[in-house]
GROMACS .gro file of C-alpha atoms in nm:
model
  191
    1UNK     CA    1   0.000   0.000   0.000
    2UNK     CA    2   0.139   0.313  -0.079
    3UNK     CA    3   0.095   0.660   0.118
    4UNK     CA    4  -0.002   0.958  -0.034
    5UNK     CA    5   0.092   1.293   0.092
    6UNK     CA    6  -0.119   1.503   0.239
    7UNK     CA    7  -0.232   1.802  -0.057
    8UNK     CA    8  -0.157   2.111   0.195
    9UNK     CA    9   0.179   1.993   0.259
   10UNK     CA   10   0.225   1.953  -0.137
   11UNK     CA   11   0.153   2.333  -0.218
   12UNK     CA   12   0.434   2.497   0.018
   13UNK     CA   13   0.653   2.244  -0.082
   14UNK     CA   14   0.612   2.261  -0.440
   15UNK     CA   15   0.621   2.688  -0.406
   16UNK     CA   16   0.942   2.704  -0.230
   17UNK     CA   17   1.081   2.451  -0.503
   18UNK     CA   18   0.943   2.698  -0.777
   19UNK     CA   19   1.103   2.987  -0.598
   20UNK     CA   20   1.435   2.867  -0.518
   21UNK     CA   21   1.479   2.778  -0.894
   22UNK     CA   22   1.367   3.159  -1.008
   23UNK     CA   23   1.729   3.251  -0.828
   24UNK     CA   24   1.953   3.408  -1.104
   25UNK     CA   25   2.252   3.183  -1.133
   26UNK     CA   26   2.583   3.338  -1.016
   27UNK     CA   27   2.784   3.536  -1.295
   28UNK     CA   28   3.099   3.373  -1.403
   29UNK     CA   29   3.441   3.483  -1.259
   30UNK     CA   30   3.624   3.677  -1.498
   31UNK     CA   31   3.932   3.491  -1.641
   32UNK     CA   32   4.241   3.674  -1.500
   33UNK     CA   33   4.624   3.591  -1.522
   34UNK     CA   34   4.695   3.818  -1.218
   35UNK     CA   35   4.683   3.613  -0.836
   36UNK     CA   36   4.387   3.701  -0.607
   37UNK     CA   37   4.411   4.058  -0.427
   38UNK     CA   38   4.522   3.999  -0.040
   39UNK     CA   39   4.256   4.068   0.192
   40UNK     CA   40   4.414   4.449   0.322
   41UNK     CA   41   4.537   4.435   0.685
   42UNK     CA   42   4.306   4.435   0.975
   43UNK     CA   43   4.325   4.794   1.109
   44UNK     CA   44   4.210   4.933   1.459
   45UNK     CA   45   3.823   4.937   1.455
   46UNK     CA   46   3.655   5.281   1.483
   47UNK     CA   47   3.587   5.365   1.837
   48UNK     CA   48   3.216   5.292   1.914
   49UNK     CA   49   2.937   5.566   2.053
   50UNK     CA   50   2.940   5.558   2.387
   51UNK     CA   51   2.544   5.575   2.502
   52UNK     CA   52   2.530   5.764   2.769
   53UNK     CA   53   2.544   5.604   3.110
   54UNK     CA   54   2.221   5.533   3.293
   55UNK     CA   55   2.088   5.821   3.469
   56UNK     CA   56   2.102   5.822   3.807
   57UNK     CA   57   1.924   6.052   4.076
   58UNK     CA   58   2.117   6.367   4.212
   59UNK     CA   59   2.322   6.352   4.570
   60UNK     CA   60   2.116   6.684   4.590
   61UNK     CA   61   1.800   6.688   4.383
   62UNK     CA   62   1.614   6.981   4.289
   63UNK     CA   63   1.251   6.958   4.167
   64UNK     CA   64   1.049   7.315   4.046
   65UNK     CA   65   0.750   7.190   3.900
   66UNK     CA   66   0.382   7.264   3.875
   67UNK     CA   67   0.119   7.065   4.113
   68UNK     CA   68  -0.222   6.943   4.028
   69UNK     CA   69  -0.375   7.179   4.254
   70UNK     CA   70  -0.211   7.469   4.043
   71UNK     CA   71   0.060   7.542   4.319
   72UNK     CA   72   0.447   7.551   4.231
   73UNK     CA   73   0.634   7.253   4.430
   74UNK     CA   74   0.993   7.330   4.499
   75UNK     CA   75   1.189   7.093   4.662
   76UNK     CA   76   1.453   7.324   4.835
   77UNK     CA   77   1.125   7.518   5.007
   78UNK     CA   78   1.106   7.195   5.197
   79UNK     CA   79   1.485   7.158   5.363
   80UNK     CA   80   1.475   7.101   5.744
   81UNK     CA   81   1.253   6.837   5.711
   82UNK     CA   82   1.263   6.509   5.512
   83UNK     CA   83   1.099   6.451   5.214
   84UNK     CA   84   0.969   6.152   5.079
   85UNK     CA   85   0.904   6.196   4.688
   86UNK     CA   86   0.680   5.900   4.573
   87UNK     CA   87   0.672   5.794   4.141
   88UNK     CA   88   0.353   5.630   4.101
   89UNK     CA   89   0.103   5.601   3.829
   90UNK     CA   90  -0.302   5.555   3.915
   91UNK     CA   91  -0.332   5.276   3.705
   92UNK     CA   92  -0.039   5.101   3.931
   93UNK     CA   93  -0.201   4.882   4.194
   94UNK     CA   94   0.042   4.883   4.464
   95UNK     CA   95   0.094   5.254   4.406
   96UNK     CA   96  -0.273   5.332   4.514
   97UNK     CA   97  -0.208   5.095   4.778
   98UNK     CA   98   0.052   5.318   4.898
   99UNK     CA   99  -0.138   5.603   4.907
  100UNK     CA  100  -0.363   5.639   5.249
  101UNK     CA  101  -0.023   5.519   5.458
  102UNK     CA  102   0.208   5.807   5.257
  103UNK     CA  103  -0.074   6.033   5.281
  104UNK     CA  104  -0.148   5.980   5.673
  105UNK     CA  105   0.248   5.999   5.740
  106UNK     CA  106   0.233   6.307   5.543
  107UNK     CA  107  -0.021   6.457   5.749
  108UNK     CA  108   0.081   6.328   6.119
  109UNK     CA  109   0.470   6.367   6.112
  110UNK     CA  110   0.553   6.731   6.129
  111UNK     CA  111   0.910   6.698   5.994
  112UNK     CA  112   0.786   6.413   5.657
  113UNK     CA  113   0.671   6.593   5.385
  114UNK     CA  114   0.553   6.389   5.109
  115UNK     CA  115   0.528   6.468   4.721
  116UNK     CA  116   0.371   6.249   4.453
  117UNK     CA  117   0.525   6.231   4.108
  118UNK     CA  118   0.261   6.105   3.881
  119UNK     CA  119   0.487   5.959   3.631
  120UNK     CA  120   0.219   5.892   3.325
  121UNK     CA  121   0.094   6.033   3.069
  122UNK     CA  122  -0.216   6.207   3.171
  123UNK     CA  123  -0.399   6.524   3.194
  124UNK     CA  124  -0.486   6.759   3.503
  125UNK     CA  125  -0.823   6.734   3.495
  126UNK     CA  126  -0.863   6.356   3.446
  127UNK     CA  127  -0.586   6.362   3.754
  128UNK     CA  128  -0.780   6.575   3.965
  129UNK     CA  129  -1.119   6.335   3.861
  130UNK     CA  130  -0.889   6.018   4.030
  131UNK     CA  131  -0.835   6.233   4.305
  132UNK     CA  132  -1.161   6.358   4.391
  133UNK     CA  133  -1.176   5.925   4.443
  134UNK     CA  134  -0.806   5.825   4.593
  135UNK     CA  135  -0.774   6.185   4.800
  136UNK     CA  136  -0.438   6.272   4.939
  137UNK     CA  137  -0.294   6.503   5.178
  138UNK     CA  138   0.019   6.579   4.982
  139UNK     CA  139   0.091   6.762   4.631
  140UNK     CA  140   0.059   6.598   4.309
  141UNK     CA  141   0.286   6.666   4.042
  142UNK     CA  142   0.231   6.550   3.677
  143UNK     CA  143   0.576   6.410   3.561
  144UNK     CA  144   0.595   6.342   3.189
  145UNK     CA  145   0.744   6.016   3.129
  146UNK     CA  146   0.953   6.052   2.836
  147UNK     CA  147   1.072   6.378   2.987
  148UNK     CA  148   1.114   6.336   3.356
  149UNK     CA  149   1.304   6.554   3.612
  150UNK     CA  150   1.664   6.578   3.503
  151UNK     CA  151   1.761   6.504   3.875
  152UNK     CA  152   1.622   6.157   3.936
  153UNK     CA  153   1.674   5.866   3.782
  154UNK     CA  154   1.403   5.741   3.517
  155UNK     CA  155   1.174   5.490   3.712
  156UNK     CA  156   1.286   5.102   3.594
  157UNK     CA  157   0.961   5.008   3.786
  158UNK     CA  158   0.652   5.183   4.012
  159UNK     CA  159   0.631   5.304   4.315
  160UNK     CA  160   0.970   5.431   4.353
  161UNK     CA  161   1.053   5.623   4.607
  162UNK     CA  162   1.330   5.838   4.757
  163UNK     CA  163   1.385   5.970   5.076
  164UNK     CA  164   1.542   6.296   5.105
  165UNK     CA  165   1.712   6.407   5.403
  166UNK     CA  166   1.648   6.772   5.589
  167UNK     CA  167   1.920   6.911   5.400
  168UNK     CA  168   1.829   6.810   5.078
  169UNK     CA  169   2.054   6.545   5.060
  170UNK     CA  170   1.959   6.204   4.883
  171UNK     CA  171   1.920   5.918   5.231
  172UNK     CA  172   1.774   5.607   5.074
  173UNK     CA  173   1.582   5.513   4.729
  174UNK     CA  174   1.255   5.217   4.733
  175UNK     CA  175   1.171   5.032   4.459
  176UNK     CA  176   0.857   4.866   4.462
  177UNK     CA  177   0.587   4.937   4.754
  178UNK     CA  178   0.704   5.122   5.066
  179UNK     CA  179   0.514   5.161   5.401
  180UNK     CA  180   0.545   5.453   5.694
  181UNK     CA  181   0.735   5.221   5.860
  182UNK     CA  182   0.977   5.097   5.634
  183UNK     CA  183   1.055   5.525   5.587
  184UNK     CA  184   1.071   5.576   5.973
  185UNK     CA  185   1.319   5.302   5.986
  186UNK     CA  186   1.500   5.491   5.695
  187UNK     CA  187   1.475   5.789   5.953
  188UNK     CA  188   1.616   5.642   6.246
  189UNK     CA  189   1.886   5.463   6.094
  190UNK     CA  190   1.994   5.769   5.930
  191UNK     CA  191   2.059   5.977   6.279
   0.00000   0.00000   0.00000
């Protein structure tokens, strides 16, 4: 008994067969009495681009920017006290998770201030609309991701957060959810 092949494995096979043979053949080598030409000698390779190393946040950051609430935010108006400046995004789960315990340390610890970074691309008033739901006690700041402040590094993941010290000094950097606690420690340790 023979076995015939299956018809739709016939048609690819018999199409690449059809194209492989519309190839041109390779032209001829012209007929030469002289020897080959030596290969010339390897010189030393161009030097490469550097790209630019990765970006890393300031010793001492500064931050001017425009908050949601249509107040300027300046980070230097806040030295003598420490300063916890939180990149999140609202459609970041752990990030609104965040947000009650950095807005409660915000508003019981006298010497904490706390600043959100909204690092997305979105507009004031749909910001303010998320607010009016998720309410804080701290400023909001809109941070345009493909343009985000020249003195911190570009988020590799949300929340990120970095704690800056009363004299405006960079003390310790989170990635990934962070609680009061976790920033007191960051306190303590620190004196």
């Amino acid at each position: 008994m023979t076995r015939k092949t299956p018809l739709p494995l016939v048609l690819p096979l018999a199409l690449l067969l059809a194209l492989a043979a519309c190839k041109p053949a390779p032209a001829p080598a012209p007929a030469s009495s002289q020897p080959p030409a030596q290969a010339p000698a390897p010189t030393t390779p161009a030097p490469v681009e550097e790209t630019p190393a990765e970006r890393t946040t300031a010793e001492f950051p500064t931050l001017k920017m425009k908050a949601v609430d249509g107040s300027d935010y300046d980070l230097a108006a806040h030295r003598g006290k420490w300063v916890v400046v939180n990149f999140w995004a609202t459609w970041c789960a752990p990030c609104r998770k965040e947000m009650p315990e950095l807005s409660a340390l915000h508003a019981m610890r006298s010497n904490i201030e706390v600043v959100g970074l909204a690092y997305e691309d979105i507009e004031v008033p749909e910001m303010q609309s998320f607010l009016t739901k998720h309410p804080v006690t701290y400023p909001i700041v809109i941070v345009d991701p493909f343009d985000p402040p020249a003195d911190f590094a570009t988020p590799r993941g949300l929340p990120l957060t970095h704690l800056i010290d009363p004299q405006g000094k960079l003390a310790h950097s989170f990635l990934g959810p962070v609680t009061a606690a976790d920033i007191e420690k960051q306190i303590a340790a620190a004196k």
